[in-house]
Tab-separated table of C-alpha atoms in Angstrom:
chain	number	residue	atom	x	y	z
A	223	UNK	CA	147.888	66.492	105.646
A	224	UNK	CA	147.379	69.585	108.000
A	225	UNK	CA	146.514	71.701	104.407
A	226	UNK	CA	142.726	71.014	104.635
A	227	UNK	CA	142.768	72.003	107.972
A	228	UNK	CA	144.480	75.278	107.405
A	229	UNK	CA	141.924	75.905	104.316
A	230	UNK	CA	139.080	75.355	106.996
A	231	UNK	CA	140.631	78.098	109.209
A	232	UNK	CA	141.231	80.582	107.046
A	233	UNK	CA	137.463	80.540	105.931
A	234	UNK	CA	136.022	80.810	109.040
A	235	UNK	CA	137.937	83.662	110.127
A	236	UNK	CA	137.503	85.304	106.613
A	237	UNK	CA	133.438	84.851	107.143
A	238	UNK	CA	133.961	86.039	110.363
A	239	UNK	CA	135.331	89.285	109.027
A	240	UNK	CA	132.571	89.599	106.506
A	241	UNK	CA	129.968	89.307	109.134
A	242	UNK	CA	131.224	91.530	111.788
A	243	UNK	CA	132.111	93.964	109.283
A	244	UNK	CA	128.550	94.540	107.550
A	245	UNK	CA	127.092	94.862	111.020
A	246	UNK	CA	126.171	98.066	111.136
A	247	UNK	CA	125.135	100.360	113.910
A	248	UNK	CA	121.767	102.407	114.405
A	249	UNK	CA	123.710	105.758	113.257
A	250	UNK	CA	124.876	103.990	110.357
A	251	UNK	CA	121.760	103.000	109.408
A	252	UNK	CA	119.960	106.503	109.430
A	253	UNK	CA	122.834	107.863	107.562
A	254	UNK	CA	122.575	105.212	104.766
A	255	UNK	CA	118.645	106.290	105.146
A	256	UNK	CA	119.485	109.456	104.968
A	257	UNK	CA	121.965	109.644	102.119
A	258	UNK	CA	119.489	107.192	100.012
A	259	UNK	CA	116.655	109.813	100.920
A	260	UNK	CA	118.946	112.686	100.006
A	261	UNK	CA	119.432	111.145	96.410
A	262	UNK	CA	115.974	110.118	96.026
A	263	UNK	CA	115.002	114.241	96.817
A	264	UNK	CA	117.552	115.108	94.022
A	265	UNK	CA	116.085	112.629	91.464
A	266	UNK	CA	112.902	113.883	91.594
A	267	UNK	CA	113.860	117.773	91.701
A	268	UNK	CA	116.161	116.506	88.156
A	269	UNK	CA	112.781	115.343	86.735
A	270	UNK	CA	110.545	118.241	88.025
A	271	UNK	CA	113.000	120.640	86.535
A	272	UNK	CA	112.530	118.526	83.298
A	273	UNK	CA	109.282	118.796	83.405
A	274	UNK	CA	108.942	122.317	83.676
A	275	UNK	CA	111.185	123.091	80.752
A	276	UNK	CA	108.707	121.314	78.671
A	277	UNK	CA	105.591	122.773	80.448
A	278	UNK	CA	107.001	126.104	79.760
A	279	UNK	CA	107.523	125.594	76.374
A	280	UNK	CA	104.300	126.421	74.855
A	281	UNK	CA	103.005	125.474	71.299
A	282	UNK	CA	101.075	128.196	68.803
A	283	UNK	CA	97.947	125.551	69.592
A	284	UNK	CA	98.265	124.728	73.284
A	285	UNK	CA	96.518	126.955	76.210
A	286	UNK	CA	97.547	126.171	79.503
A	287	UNK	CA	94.809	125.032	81.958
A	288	UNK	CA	95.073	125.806	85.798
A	289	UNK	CA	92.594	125.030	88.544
A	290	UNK	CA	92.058	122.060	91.684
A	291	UNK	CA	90.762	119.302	92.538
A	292	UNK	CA	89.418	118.426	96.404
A	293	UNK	CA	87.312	114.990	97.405
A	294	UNK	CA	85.965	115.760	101.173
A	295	UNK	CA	86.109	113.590	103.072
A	296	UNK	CA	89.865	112.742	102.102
A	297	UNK	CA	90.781	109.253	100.770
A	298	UNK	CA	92.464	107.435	103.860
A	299	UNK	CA	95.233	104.741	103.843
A	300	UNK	CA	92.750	102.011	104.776
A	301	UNK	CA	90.817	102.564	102.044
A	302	UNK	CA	93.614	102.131	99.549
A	303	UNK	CA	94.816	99.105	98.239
A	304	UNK	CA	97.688	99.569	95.687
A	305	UNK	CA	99.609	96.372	95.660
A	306	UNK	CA	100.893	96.138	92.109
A	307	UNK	CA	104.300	97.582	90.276
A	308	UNK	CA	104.167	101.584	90.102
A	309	UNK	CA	100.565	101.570	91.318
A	310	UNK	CA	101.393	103.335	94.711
A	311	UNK	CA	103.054	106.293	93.192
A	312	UNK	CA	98.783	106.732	92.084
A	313	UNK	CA	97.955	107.626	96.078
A	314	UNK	CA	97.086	111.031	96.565
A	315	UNK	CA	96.697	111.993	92.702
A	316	UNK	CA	93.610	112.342	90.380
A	317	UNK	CA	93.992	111.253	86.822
A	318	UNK	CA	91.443	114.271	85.079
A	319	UNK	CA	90.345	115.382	81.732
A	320	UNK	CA	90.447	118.597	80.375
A	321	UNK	CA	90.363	118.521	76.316
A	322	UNK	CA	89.247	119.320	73.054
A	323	UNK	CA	86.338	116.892	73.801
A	324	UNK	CA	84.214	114.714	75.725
A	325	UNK	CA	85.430	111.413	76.842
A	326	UNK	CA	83.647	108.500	78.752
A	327	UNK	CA	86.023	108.349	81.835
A	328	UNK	CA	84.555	104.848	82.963
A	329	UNK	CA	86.260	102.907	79.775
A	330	UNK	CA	89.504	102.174	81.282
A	331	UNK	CA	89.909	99.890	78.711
A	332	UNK	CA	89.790	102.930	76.038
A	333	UNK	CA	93.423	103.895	74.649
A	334	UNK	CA	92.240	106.848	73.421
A	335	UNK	CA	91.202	107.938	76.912
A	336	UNK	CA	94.629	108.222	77.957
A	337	UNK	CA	95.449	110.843	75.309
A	338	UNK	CA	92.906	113.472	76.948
A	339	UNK	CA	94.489	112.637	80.603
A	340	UNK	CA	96.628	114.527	82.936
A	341	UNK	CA	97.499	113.583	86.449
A	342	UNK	CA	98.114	115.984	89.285
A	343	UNK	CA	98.097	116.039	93.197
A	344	UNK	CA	94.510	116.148	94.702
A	345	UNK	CA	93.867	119.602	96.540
A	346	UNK	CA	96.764	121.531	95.259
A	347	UNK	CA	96.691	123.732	92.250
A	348	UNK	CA	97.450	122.081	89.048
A	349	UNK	CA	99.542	123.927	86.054
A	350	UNK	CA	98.661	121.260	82.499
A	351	UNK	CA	98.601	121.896	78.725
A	352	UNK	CA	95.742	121.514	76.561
A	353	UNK	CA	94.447	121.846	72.887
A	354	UNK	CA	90.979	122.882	73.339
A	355	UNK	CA	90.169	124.561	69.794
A	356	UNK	CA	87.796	127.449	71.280
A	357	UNK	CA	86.134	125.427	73.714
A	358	UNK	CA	87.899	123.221	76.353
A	359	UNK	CA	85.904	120.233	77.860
A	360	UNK	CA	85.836	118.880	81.704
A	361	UNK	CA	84.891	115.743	81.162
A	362	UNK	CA	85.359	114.388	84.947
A	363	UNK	CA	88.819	112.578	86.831
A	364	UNK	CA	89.203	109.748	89.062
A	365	UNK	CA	91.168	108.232	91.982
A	366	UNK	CA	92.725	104.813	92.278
A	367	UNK	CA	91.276	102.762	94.984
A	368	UNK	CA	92.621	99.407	94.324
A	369	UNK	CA	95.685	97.979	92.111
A	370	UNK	CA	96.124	94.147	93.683
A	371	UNK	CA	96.923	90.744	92.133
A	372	UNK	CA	93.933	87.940	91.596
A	373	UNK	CA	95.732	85.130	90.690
A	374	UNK	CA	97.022	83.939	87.077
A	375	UNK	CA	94.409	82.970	83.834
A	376	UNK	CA	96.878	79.779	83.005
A	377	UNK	CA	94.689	79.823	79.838
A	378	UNK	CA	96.406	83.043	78.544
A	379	UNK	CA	99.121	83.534	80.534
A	380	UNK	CA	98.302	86.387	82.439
A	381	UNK	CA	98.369	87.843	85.780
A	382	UNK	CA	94.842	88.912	86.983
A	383	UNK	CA	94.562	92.165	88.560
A	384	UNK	CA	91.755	93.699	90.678
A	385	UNK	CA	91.002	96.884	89.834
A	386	UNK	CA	89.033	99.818	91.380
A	387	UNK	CA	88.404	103.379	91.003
A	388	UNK	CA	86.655	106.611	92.277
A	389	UNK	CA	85.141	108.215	89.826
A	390	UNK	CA	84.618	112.115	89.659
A	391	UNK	CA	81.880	113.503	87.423
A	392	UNK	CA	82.786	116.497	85.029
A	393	UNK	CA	80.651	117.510	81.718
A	394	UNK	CA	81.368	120.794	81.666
A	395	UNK	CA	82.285	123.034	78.949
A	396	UNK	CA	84.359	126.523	78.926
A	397	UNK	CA	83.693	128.898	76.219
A	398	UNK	CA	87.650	130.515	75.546
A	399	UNK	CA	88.294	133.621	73.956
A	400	UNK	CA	90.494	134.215	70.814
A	401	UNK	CA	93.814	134.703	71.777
A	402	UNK	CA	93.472	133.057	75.377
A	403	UNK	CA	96.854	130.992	76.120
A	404	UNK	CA	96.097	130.714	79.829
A	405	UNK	CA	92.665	129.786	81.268
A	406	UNK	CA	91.604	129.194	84.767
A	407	UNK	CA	89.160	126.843	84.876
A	408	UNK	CA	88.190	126.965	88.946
A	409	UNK	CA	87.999	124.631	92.147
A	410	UNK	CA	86.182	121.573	91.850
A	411	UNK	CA	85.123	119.921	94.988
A	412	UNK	CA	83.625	116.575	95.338
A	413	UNK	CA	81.985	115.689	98.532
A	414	UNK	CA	81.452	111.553	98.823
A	415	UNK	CA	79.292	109.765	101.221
A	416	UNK	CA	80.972	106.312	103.240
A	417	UNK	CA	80.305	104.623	99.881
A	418	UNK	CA	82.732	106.075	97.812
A	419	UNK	CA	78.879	107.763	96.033
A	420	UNK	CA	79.516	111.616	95.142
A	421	UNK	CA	76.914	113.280	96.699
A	422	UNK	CA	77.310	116.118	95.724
A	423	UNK	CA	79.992	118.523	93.057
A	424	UNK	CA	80.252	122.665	93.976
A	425	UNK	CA	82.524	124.933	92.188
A	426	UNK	CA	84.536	127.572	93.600
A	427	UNK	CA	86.620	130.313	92.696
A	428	UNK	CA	89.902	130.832	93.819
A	429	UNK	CA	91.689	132.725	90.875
A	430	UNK	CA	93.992	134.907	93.276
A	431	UNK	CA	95.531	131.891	94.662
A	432	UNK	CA	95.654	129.805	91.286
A	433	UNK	CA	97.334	133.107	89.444
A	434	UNK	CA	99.890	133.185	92.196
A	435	UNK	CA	100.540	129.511	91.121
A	436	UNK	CA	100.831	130.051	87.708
A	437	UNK	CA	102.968	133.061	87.786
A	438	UNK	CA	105.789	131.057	89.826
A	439	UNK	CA	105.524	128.042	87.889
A	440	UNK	CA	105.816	129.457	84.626
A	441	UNK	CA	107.256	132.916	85.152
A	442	UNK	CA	106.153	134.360	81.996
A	443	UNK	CA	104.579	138.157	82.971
A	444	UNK	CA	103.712	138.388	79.102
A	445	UNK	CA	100.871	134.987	79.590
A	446	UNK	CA	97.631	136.462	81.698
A	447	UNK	CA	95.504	133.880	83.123
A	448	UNK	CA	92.144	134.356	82.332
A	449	UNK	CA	88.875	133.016	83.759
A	450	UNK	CA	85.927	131.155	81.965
A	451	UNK	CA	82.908	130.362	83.932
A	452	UNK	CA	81.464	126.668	83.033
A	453	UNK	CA	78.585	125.886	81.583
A	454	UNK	CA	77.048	122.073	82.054
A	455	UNK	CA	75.610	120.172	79.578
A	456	UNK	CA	71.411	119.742	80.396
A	457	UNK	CA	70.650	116.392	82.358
A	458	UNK	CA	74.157	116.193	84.432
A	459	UNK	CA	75.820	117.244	87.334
């Protein structure tokens, strides 16, 4: 009769055990924040080094493309709103287009579009691949403003999603050389007003610095980055 009893015991003081033992301390904590911060550090390091293997592994057709993008004034947090799956890792990049073509950057919708895109941080030099077939094409970038969830069309059975970007004009066009496999294609800065309205686009040259940026991140003394001045297309920016 005194078994139930017993049973009753022993589980409190085994859930007592559980509890006080998972309580951790303060310097626990910031190790476990620490260690998990550690690994995430060594994750990404594992896919950079990835990625440059690839990057430095260039194709008879390819011609690698190396310049910046700047928006003054900077986007801030409170203008961001990037609530969905994956769409915060989009803060502080540009998404831009520098192909064998022309491409209308405002079709999202376009899966084509996506094939002409690369994706680096905005205001730091940028190291990309391209085809461009004698002539290689700016054909603007943009910013992600807003990734957030609007509710669920029950009619189709799928999630809404508000989405918003800043757009950054391009149409230009570089005239390459024969035998070019490295161009520098400049500084593009993009000044907006309180609207998220680019007011106005300057270029500027900054090959010293970009060169010194290509020559660590692909380490190949026999490439020479070479610079082609852009021409715009009549009626644009």
């Amino acid at each position: 009769m005194k078994r139930p009893y017993l049973i009753i015991v022993v589980a409190l003081v085994a859930a007592s055990l559980i509890f006080f033992g998972c309580k951790t301390t303060p310097e626990q904590r910031a190790a476990r924040e620490k260690r998990r911060a550690e690994a995430i550090k060594k994750k990404e390091e594992r896919r950079r080094q990835k990625e440059l293997v690839v990057l430095r592994n260039l194709k008879e057709e390819e011609v690698y493309v190396v310049g910046r993008i700047e928006l003054i004034p900077g986007l801030t947090d409170e203008e961001l709103n990037l609530k969905t799956r994956g769409s915060s890792q989009m803060k502080d990049k540009v998404s831009m287009f520098y192909s064998n073509q022309f491409v209308d950057i405002t079709n999202k919708n376009s899966f084509g579009l996506y094939r002409h895109m690369d994706v680096a941080k905005i205001g730091e030099h940028f190291v990309i691949k391209s085809v461009p077939k004698g002539k290689l094409y700016y054909s603007g970038a943009y910013m992600w403003l807003e990734s957030a969830g609007a509710g669920f069309d029950m009619a189709r059975k799928v999630a809404l999603v508000n989405l918003e970007f800043l757009n950054l004009p391009g149409d230009r066009i570089y005239d390459l050389k024969p035998g070019t496999k490295a161009v520098y294609v400049g500084t593009w800065k993009y000044y907006r007003d309180e609207y998220n309205g680019i007011k106005k686009m300057k270029y500027v040259n900054e090959y010293k610095k970009a060169n010194a940026v290509f020559k660590k991140v692909i380490g190949n003394p026999e490439i020479k980055l070479t610079y082609a001045k852009p021409k715009k297309q009549k009626g644009v920016w």
